[in-house]
Structure formats: structure tokens, C-alpha cells
Coordinates of N, CA and C in Angstrom, one line a residue:
M294 N -10.0 93.0 49.8 CA -9.0 92.3 49.0 C -7.8 91.9 49.9
V295 N -7.3 92.8 50.8 CA -6.2 92.5 51.7 C -6.6 91.4 52.6
G296 N -7.8 91.5 53.2 CA -8.3 90.4 54.1 C -8.3 89.1 53.4
T297 N -8.7 89.0 52.1 CA -8.8 87.8 51.3 C -7.4 87.2 51.2
I298 N -6.4 88.1 50.8 CA -5.0 87.6 50.6 C -4.5 87.1 51.9
L299 N -4.7 87.8 53.0 CA -4.2 87.3 54.3 C -4.9 86.0 54.7
S300 N -6.1 85.9 54.4 CA -6.9 84.7 54.7 C -6.2 83.5 53.9
M301 N -5.8 83.8 52.6 CA -5.2 82.7 51.8 C -3.8 82.3 52.5
L302 N -3.2 83.2 53.2 CA -2.0 83.0 53.8 C -2.2 82.3 55.2
G303 N -3.5 82.1 55.5 CA -3.8 81.4 56.8 C -4.0 82.3 58.0
H304 N -4.3 83.6 57.7 CA -4.5 84.5 58.8 C -5.9 85.1 58.7
Q305 N -6.8 84.7 59.6 CA -8.2 85.2 59.6 C -8.3 86.4 60.6
L306 N -8.6 87.5 60.0 CA -8.7 88.7 60.8 C -10.1 89.3 60.8
D307 N -10.6 89.8 61.9 CA -11.9 90.4 61.8 C -11.7 91.8 61.2
D308 N -12.8 92.4 60.8 CA -12.8 93.6 60.0 C -12.1 94.8 60.8
K309 N -12.4 94.8 62.1 CA -11.9 95.9 63.0 C -10.3 95.8 63.0
L310 N -9.8 94.6 63.3 CA -8.4 94.4 63.4 C -7.7 94.7 62.0
L311 N -8.3 94.2 61.0 CA -7.8 94.4 59.6 C -7.7 95.9 59.3
K312 N -8.8 96.7 59.7 CA -8.8 98.1 59.5 C -7.7 98.8 60.3
E313 N -7.5 98.4 61.5 CA -6.4 99.0 62.3 C -5.0 98.7 61.7
I314 N -4.8 97.5 61.2 CA -3.5 97.2 60.6 C -3.3 98.0 59.3
I315 N -4.4 98.1 58.5 CA -4.3 98.9 57.2 C -4.0 100.3 57.5
D316 N -4.7 100.9 58.5 CA -4.5 102.3 58.9 C -3.1 102.5 59.3
E317 N -2.5 101.5 60.0 CA -1.2 101.7 60.5 C -0.1 101.7 59.4
V318 N -0.3 100.9 58.4 CA 0.7 100.9 57.3 C 0.3 101.8 56.1
D319 N -0.8 102.4 56.2 CA -1.3 103.4 55.1 C -0.6 104.7 55.3
A320 N 0.7 104.8 54.9 CA 1.6 105.9 55.2 C 1.0 107.2 54.7
D321 N 0.4 107.2 53.5 CA -0.1 108.5 52.9 C -1.5 108.8 53.3
G322 N -2.1 107.9 54.2 CA -3.5 108.2 54.6 C -4.5 108.2 53.6
S323 N -4.3 107.6 52.5 CA -5.2 107.6 51.3 C -6.4 106.7 51.6
G324 N -6.3 105.8 52.5 CA -7.4 104.8 52.7 C -7.2 103.6 51.9
E325 N -6.3 103.6 51.0 CA -6.0 102.5 50.1 C -4.5 102.2 50.3
L326 N -4.1 100.9 50.1 CA -2.7 100.5 50.2 C -2.0 100.5 48.9
E327 N -0.9 101.3 48.8 CA -0.1 101.2 47.7 C 0.7 99.9 47.8
F328 N 1.3 99.5 46.7 CA 2.0 98.2 46.7 C 3.0 98.2 47.9
E329 N 3.9 99.2 48.0 CA 4.9 99.2 49.1 C 4.3 99.1 50.4
E330 N 3.1 99.7 50.6 CA 2.4 99.6 51.9 C 1.9 98.2 52.2
F331 N 1.4 97.6 51.1 CA 0.9 96.2 51.2 C 2.1 95.3 51.6
V332 N 3.2 95.5 50.9 CA 4.4 94.6 51.2 C 4.8 94.7 52.7
T333 N 4.7 95.9 53.2 CA 5.0 96.2 54.6 C 4.1 95.4 55.5
L334 N 2.8 95.4 55.2 CA 1.8 94.7 55.9 C 2.0 93.2 55.8
A335 N 2.2 92.7 54.6 CA 2.3 91.2 54.4 C 3.6 90.7 55.0
A336 N 4.6 91.5 55.0 CA 5.9 91.1 55.6 C 5.7 90.7 57.1
R337 N 4.9 91.4 57.8 CA 4.7 91.1 59.2 C 4.2 89.7 59.4
F338 N 3.3 89.3 58.5 CA 2.7 87.9 58.7 C 3.7 86.9 58.1
L339 N 4.4 87.2 57.1 CA 5.4 86.2 56.6 C 6.5 86.0 57.5
V340 N 7.0 87.0 58.1 CA 8.1 86.9 59.1 C 7.7 86.0 60.2
E341 N 6.4 86.2 60.7 CA 5.9 85.3 61.8 C 5.9 83.9 61.4
E342 N 5.4 83.6 60.1 CA 5.4 82.3 59.6 C 6.8 81.7 59.5
D343 N 7.7 82.5 59.0 CA 9.1 82.0 58.8 C 9.7 81.7 60.2
A344 N 9.4 82.5 61.2 CA 9.9 82.3 62.5 C 9.4 81.0 63.1
E345 N 8.1 80.8 62.9 CA 7.4 79.6 63.4 C 8.0 78.4 62.6
A346 N 8.2 78.5 61.3 CA 8.7 77.4 60.5 C 10.1 77.1 61.0
M347 N 10.9 78.1 61.2 CA 12.3 77.9 61.7 C 12.3 77.2 63.0
Q348 N 11.4 77.6 63.9 CA 11.4 77.0 65.2 C 11.0 75.5 65.1
Q349 N 10.1 75.2 64.2 CA 9.7 73.8 64.0 C 10.8 73.0 63.5
E350 N 11.5 73.6 62.5 CA 12.7 72.9 61.9 C 13.8 72.6 63.0
L351 N 14.0 73.6 63.8 CA 15.0 73.5 64.8 C 14.6 72.5 65.9
K352 N 13.3 72.4 66.2 CA 12.8 71.5 67.1 C 13.0 70.0 66.6
E353 N 12.8 69.9 65.3 CA 13.0 68.6 64.7 C 14.5 68.2 64.7
A354 N 15.3 69.2 64.4 CA 16.8 68.9 64.4 C 17.2 68.6 65.8
F355 N 16.7 69.3 66.8 CA 17.1 69.0 68.2 C 16.7 67.6 68.6
R356 N 15.5 67.2 68.2 CA 15.0 65.8 68.5 C 15.9 64.7 67.9
L357 N 16.4 65.0 66.7 CA 17.4 64.1 66.0 C 18.6 63.9 66.9
Y358 N 19.1 65.0 67.4 CA 20.3 64.8 68.3 C 20.0 64.4 69.7
D359 N 18.8 64.6 70.2 CA 18.4 64.2 71.5 C 17.9 62.7 71.4
K360 N 18.7 61.8 71.0 CA 18.3 60.5 70.7 C 17.6 59.7 71.8
E361 N 17.9 60.0 73.0 CA 17.2 59.4 74.2 C 16.0 60.1 74.6
G362 N 15.7 61.3 74.0 CA 14.5 62.0 74.4 C 14.5 62.6 75.8
N363 N 15.7 63.0 76.2 CA 15.9 63.5 77.6 C 15.5 65.0 77.7
G364 N 15.4 65.7 76.5 CA 15.1 67.1 76.5 C 16.4 67.9 76.5
Y365 N 17.5 67.3 76.4 CA 18.8 68.0 76.3 C 19.7 67.3 75.4
I366 N 20.8 68.0 74.9 CA 21.9 67.4 74.2 C 23.1 67.8 75.0
T367 N 24.2 67.0 74.8 CA 25.4 67.3 75.5 C 26.1 68.5 74.7
T368 N 27.0 69.2 75.5 CA 27.7 70.3 74.8 C 28.7 69.7 73.8
Q369 N 29.1 68.5 73.9 CA 29.9 67.8 72.9 C 29.1 67.7 71.6
V370 N 27.9 67.3 71.7 CA 27.0 67.2 70.5 C 26.8 68.6 69.9
L371 N 26.6 69.6 70.7 CA 26.4 70.9 70.2 C 27.6 71.4 69.5
R372 N 28.8 71.1 70.0 CA 30.1 71.4 69.4 C 30.2 70.8 68.0
E373 N 29.8 69.6 67.9 CA 29.8 68.9 66.6 C 28.8 69.6 65.6
I374 N 27.6 70.0 66.1 CA 26.7 70.6 65.2 C 27.2 72.0 64.7
L375 N 27.8 72.8 65.6 CA 28.3 74.1 65.3 C 29.5 73.9 64.3
K376 N 30.3 72.9 64.5 CA 31.4 72.7 63.6 C 31.0 72.3 62.2
E377 N 29.9 71.5 62.2 CA 29.3 71.2 60.9 C 28.8 72.4 60.1
L378 N 28.1 73.3 60.9 CA 27.5 74.5 60.3 C 28.6 75.5 59.8
D379 N 29.7 75.5 60.5 CA 30.7 76.5 60.2 C 32.1 75.9 60.5
D380 N 32.7 75.3 59.4 CA 34.0 74.6 59.7 C 35.1 75.6 59.8
N381 N 34.9 76.9 59.8 CA 35.9 77.9 60.1 C 36.0 78.2 61.5
L382 N 35.1 77.7 62.4 CA 35.2 77.9 63.8 C 36.4 77.1 64.4
T383 N 37.2 77.8 65.1 CA 38.4 77.2 65.8 C 37.9 76.5 67.1
N384 N 38.8 75.7 67.6 CA 38.4 75.1 68.9 C 38.2 76.1 70.0
D385 N 39.0 77.2 69.9 CA 38.9 78.3 70.9 C 37.5 79.0 70.7
D386 N 37.1 79.2 69.5 CA 35.8 79.8 69.2 C 34.7 78.9 69.8
L387 N 34.8 77.6 69.6 CA 33.8 76.7 70.1 C 33.8 76.6 71.6
D388 N 35.0 76.6 72.2 CA 35.1 76.6 73.7 C 34.4 77.8 74.3
M389 N 34.7 79.0 73.7 CA 34.0 80.2 74.2 C 32.5 80.2 74.0
M390 N 32.0 79.7 72.9 CA 30.6 79.6 72.7 C 30.0 78.6 73.7
I391 N 30.6 77.5 73.8 CA 30.1 76.5 74.8 C 30.1 77.0 76.2
E392 N 31.1 77.7 76.6 CA 31.2 78.2 77.9 C 30.1 79.2 78.2
E393 N 29.8 80.1 77.2 CA 28.7 81.0 77.3 C 27.4 80.4 77.4
I394 N 27.2 79.4 76.6 CA 25.9 78.7 76.5 C 25.7 77.8 77.8
D395 N 26.7 77.1 78.2 CA 26.6 76.2 79.3 C 27.2 76.9 80.6
S396 N 26.6 78.0 80.9 CA 27.2 78.9 82.0 C 27.2 78.1 83.4
D397 N 26.3 77.2 83.5 CA 26.3 76.4 84.8 C 27.2 75.2 84.8
G398 N 27.9 75.0 83.7 CA 28.8 73.9 83.6 C 28.2 72.5 83.6
S399 N 26.9 72.4 83.3 CA 26.3 71.1 83.4 C 26.7 70.1 82.3
G400 N 27.2 70.6 81.2 CA 27.6 69.8 80.1 C 26.4 69.4 79.2
T401 N 25.3 70.1 79.5 CA 24.1 69.8 78.7 C 23.5 71.2 78.2
V402 N 22.7 71.1 77.1 CA 22.0 72.2 76.5 C 20.6 71.8 76.3
D403 N 19.6 72.5 76.8 CA 18.2 72.2 76.6 C 17.7 72.9 75.3
F404 N 16.5 72.6 74.9 CA 16.0 73.2 73.7 C 16.0 74.7 73.6
D405 N 15.6 75.4 74.7 CA 15.6 76.8 74.7 C 17.0 77.4 74.5
E406 N 18.0 76.8 75.1 CA 19.4 77.2 74.9 C 19.8 76.9 73.5
F407 N 19.4 75.8 73.0 CA 19.7 75.4 71.6 C 19.1 76.4 70.6
M408 N 17.9 76.8 70.9 CA 17.2 77.8 70.0 C 18.0 79.1 70.0
E409 N 18.4 79.5 71.2 CA 19.1 80.8 71.4 C 20.4 80.8 70.6
V410 N 21.1 79.7 70.6 CA 22.4 79.5 69.8 C 22.1 79.6 68.3
M411 N 21.1 78.8 67.9 CA 20.8 78.7 66.5 C 20.2 79.9 65.9
T412 N 19.5 80.7 66.7 CA 18.8 81.9 66.1 C 19.5 83.2 66.5
G413 N 20.5 83.1 67.3 CA 21.3 84.3 67.7 C 20.6 85.2 68.7
G414 N 19.6 84.7 69.4 CA 18.9 85.5 70.4 C 18.0 84.7 71.2
D415 N 17.3 85.3 72.2 CA 16.4 84.6 73.0 C 15.0 85.1 72.7
D416 N 14.4 84.5 71.7 CA 13.0 84.9 71.3 C 12.0 84.3 72.2

């Protein structure tokens, strides 16, 4: 049943891997998943999908701002994006963020740096 549900979510797992995952989340060792245990298992796969979807959306957004297709945007463009996302950011806040992101002072931000800013980490 669990394998079928995961398959419907786009995850094909062989029986051995599925059993390992079920054993890992089967907290009471009953050999069956209670609802809460199933939610724990399913959340692993949904988070992965959400992260992939977010990365794809951010990639599309980056492409929109990288009009010339150079693989980077200027720090000025990033400043405008951040200001649009949070109009409570002061110029000092923006300056500090840009300085941290553009540590080499190049005036540009590539996709990986953009992802780090937008997701709050370096995944």
C-alpha cells in the first residue's frame, strides 16, 4: 500500500528500499505504519519535491532577470528583487546583504549565490 502511494507521487522504490524506509519510521516496531508514521515517511518525499519545485521556480525567476543570458544578474537587480519581496528592508539592510553576497565586489550574482539568498542557505 505504501509503495503504491509513493509510486503515485512519482517515487518508484524497490521492495528492499521500501522495507528499510518503513522499518526506519515504524517507531513502535509493529511492522505496520500508523497514520503518524506514514505522515513522517511521506513528508520526506514531499519536502524533496517541494525543494525541487522551489529550485525550478527560482531558476525561472533568475532567467527572467538575467535578460542577456549571461548566467548572472547585477547586484543592483538583486537589490530591486529583495526590495520587492520585503519593502521593509532599509538601504542599510540591503547594503549589508549585497556586501555579504558579493564578497568579491564583482557587482554580479550567479545562480548559486541567488539560490542561497532566496532560500536562506547553501543547499
